[in-house]
Short mmCIF file of C-alpha atoms in Angstrom, two decimals:
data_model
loop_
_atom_site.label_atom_id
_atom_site.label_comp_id
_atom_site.label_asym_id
_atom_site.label_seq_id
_atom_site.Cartn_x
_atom_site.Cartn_y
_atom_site.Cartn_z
CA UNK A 10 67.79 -43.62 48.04
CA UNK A 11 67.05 -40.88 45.18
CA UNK A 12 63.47 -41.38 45.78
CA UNK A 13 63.60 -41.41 49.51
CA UNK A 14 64.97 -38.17 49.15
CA UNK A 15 61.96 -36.85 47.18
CA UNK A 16 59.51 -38.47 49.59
CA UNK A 17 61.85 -36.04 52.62
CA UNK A 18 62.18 -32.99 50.49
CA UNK A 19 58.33 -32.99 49.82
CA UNK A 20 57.47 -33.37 53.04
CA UNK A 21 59.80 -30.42 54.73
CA UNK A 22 58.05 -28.46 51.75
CA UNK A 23 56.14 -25.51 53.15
CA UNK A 24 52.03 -26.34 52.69
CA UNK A 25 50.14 -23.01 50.83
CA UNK A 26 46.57 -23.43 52.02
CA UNK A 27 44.18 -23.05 49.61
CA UNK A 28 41.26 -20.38 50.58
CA UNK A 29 37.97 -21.92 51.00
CA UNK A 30 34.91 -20.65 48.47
CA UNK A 31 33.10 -17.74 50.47
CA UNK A 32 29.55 -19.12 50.86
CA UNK A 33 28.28 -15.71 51.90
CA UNK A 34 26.47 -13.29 49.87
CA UNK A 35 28.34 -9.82 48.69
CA UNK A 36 27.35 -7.16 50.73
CA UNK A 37 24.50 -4.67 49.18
CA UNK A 38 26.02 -1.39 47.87
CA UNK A 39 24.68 1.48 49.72
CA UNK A 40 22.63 3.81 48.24
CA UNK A 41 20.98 7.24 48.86
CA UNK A 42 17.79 7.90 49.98
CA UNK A 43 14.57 8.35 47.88
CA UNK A 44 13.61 11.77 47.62
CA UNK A 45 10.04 12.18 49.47
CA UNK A 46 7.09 12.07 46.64
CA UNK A 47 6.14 15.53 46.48
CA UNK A 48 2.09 16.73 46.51
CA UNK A 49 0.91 19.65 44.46
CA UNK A 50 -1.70 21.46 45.92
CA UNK A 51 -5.25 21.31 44.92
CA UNK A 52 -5.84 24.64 42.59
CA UNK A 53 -8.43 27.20 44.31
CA UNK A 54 -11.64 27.30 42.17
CA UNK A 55 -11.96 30.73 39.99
CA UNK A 56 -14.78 32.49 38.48
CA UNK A 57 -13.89 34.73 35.45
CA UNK A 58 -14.56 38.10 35.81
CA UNK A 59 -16.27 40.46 33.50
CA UNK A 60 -15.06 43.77 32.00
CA UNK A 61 -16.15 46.64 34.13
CA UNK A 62 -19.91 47.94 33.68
CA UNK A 63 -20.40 50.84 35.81
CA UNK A 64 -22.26 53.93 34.09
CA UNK A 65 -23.84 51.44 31.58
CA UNK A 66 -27.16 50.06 32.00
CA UNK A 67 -28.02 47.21 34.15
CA UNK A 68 -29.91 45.61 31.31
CA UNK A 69 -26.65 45.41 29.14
CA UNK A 70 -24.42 44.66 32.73
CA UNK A 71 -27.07 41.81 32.92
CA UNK A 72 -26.37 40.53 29.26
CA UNK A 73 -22.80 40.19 29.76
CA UNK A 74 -22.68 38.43 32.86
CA UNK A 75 -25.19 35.69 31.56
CA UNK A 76 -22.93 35.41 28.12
CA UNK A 77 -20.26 34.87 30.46
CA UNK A 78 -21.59 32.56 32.10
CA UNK A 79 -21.60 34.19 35.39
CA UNK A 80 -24.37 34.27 38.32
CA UNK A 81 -25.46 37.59 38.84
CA UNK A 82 -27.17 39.74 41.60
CA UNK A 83 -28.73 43.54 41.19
CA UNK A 84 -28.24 45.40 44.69
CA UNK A 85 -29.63 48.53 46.00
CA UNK A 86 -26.91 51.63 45.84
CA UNK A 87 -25.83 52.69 49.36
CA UNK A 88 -27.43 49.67 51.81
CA UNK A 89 -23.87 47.82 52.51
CA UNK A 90 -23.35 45.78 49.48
CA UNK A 91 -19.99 43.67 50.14
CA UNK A 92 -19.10 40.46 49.42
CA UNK A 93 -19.61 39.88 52.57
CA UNK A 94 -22.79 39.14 52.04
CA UNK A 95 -24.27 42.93 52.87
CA UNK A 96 -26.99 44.93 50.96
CA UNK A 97 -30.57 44.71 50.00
CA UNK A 98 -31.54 43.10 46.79
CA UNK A 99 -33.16 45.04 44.15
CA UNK A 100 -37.39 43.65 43.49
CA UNK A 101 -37.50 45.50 40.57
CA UNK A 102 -35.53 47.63 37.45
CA UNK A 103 -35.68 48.92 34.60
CA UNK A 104 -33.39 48.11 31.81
CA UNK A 105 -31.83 51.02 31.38
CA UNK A 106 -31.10 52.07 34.72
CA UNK A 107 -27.50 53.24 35.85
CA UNK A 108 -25.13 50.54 37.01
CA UNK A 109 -23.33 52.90 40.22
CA UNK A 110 -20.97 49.97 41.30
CA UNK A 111 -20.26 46.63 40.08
CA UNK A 112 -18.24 43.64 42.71
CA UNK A 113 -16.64 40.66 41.11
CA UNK A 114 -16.18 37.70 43.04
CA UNK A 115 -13.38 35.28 41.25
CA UNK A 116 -12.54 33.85 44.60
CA UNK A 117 -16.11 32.49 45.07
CA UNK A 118 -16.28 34.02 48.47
CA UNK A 119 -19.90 34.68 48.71
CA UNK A 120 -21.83 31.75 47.46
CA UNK A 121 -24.84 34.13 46.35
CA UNK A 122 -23.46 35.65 42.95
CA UNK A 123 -19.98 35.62 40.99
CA UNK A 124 -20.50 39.52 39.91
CA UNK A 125 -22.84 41.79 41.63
CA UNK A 126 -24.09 45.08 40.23
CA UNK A 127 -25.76 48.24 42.70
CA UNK A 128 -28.56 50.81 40.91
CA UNK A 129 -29.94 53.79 42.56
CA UNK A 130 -32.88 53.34 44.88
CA UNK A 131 -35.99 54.59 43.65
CA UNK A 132 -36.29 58.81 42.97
CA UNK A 133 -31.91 58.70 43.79
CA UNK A 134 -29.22 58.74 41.53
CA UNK A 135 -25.92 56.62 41.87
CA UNK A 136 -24.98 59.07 44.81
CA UNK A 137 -28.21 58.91 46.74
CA UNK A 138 -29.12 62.37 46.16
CA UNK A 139 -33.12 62.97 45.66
CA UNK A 140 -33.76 63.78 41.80
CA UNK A 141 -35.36 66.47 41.34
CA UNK A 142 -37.44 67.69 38.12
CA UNK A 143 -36.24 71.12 36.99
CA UNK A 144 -39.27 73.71 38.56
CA UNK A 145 -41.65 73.77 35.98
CA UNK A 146 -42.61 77.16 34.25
CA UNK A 147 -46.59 77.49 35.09
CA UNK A 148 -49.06 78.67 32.38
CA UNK A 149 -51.89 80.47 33.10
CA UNK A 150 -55.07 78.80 32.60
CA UNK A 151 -57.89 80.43 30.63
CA UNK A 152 -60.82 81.43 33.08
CA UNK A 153 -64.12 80.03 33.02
CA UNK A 154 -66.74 82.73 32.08
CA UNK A 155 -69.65 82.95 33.98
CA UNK A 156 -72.76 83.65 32.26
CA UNK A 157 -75.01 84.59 35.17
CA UNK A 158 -74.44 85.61 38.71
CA UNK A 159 -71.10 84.39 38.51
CA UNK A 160 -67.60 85.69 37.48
CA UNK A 161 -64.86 82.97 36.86
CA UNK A 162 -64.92 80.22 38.92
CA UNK A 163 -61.55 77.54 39.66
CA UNK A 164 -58.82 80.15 40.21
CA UNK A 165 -56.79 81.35 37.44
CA UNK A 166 -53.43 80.74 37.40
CA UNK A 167 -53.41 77.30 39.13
CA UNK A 168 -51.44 74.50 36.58
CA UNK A 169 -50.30 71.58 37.79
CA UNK A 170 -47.75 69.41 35.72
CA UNK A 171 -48.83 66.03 37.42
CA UNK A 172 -51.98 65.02 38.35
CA UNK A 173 -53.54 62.35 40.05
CA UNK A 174 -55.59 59.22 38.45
CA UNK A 175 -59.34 61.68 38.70
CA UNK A 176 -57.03 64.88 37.44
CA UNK A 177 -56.82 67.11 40.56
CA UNK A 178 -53.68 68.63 41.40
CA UNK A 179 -51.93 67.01 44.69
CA UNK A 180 -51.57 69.05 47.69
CA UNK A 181 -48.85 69.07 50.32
CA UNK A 182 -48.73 65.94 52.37
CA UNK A 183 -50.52 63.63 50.45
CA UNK A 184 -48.77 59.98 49.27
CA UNK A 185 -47.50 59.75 45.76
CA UNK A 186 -47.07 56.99 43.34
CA UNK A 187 -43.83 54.99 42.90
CA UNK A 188 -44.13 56.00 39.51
CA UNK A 189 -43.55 60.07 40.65
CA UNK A 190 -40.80 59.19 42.87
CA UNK A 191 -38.35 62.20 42.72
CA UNK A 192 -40.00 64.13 40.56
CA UNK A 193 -41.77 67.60 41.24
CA UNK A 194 -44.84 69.51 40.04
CA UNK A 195 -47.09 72.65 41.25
CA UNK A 196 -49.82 71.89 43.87
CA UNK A 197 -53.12 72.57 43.97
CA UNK A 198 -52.36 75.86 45.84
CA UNK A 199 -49.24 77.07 43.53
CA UNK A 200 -46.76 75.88 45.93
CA UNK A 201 -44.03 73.57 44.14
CA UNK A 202 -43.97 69.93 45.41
CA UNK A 203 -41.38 67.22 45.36
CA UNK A 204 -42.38 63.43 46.02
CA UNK A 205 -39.81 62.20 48.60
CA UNK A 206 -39.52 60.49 51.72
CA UNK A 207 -41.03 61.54 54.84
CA UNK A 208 -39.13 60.69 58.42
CA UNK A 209 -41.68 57.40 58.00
CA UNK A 210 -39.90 56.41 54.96
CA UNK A 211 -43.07 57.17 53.13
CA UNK A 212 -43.56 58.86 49.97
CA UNK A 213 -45.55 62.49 50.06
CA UNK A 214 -45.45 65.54 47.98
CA UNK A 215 -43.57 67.89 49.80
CA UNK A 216 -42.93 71.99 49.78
CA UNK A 217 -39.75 70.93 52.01
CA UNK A 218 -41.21 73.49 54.50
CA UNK A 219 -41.58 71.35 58.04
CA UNK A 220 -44.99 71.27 59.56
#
């Protein structure tokens, strides 16, 4: 009877279910975005640039661009240099000509030079004003003596500072040489002549008197 009991009490017993094993997979933590991969930009080329040269000669302006391993470019004073790509080249210079203006170019904007140096156009200085000789003090010449029927022959006081290739004094008008450009001597008739630039853009002695 004891054990029938047992058997009843057992079976009125309230059942506790036991929970099943989960099968699915834990749930992934959420996380924060990844920040965006960031892109520096690409650095803009530069050219060094070189100490300023202008007043010095283009010769040593010259020097110190090539030791700095620069490309440079000689320009013509007062015909638009810019780095723009205005101005006329200079053909020709001497060493120690006057730099007037000097353009660095570090941002490689014109493709033609990194540094660019302007010298006075031929018989001009840096602010393209003619140059001018100082008037030269004229010397009497000794006159010829005549012997016979004569007298002196040739003028007397006529002296002329610059001369042409066969020695006679220039006269007004006529075309001088590239190497008189600017300067100024005494004509064959006394008058005092400067070589400069005609409306034509050509080189004559000149009195500076029209006509």
């Amino acid at each position: 009877a004891d054990a029938d009991g047992a058997k009843a009490a057992a079976a009125s017993a309230p059942v506790t279910p036991t929970p099943a094993p989960s099968s699915a997979a834990p749930s992934p933590r959420t996380s924060s975005p990844a920040p965006a991969p960031t892109t520096t930009p690409a650095p803009t080329p530069t050219v060094a640039t070189l100490r300023d040269h202008t007043g010095s000669g283009i010769g040593k302006a010259l020097a110190a661009a090539t030791k700095a391993g620069l490309h440079p470019a000689v320009y013509l004073q007062g015909t638009g240099l810019s780095l723009d790509g205005g101005g006329r080249r200079a053909s020709s210079w001497a060493t120690g000509e006057e730099v007037c203006d000097q353009i660095d170019d570090p941002g490689d904007v014109n493709a033609s030079f990194d540094v660019a140096f302007s010298i006075p156009r031929a018989g001009r200085d840096c602010a393209g004003r003619l140059l001018h000789t100082p008037a030269p003090t004229k010397t009497a010449k000794p006159s010829g003596g005549g012997s016979s029927g004569g007298g002196a022959s040739g003028g007397g006081t006529e002296e002329c500072e610059i001369t042409s290739p066969a020695g006679n004094c220039y006269a007004d008008g006529q075309f001088c040489a590239a190497r008189h450009h600017g300067l100024s001597t005494h004509g064959r008739g006394g008058e005092y002549l400067t070589c400069e630039q005609d409306a034509a853009g050509r080189w004559r002695w000149s009195d500076g008197v029209a006509g």
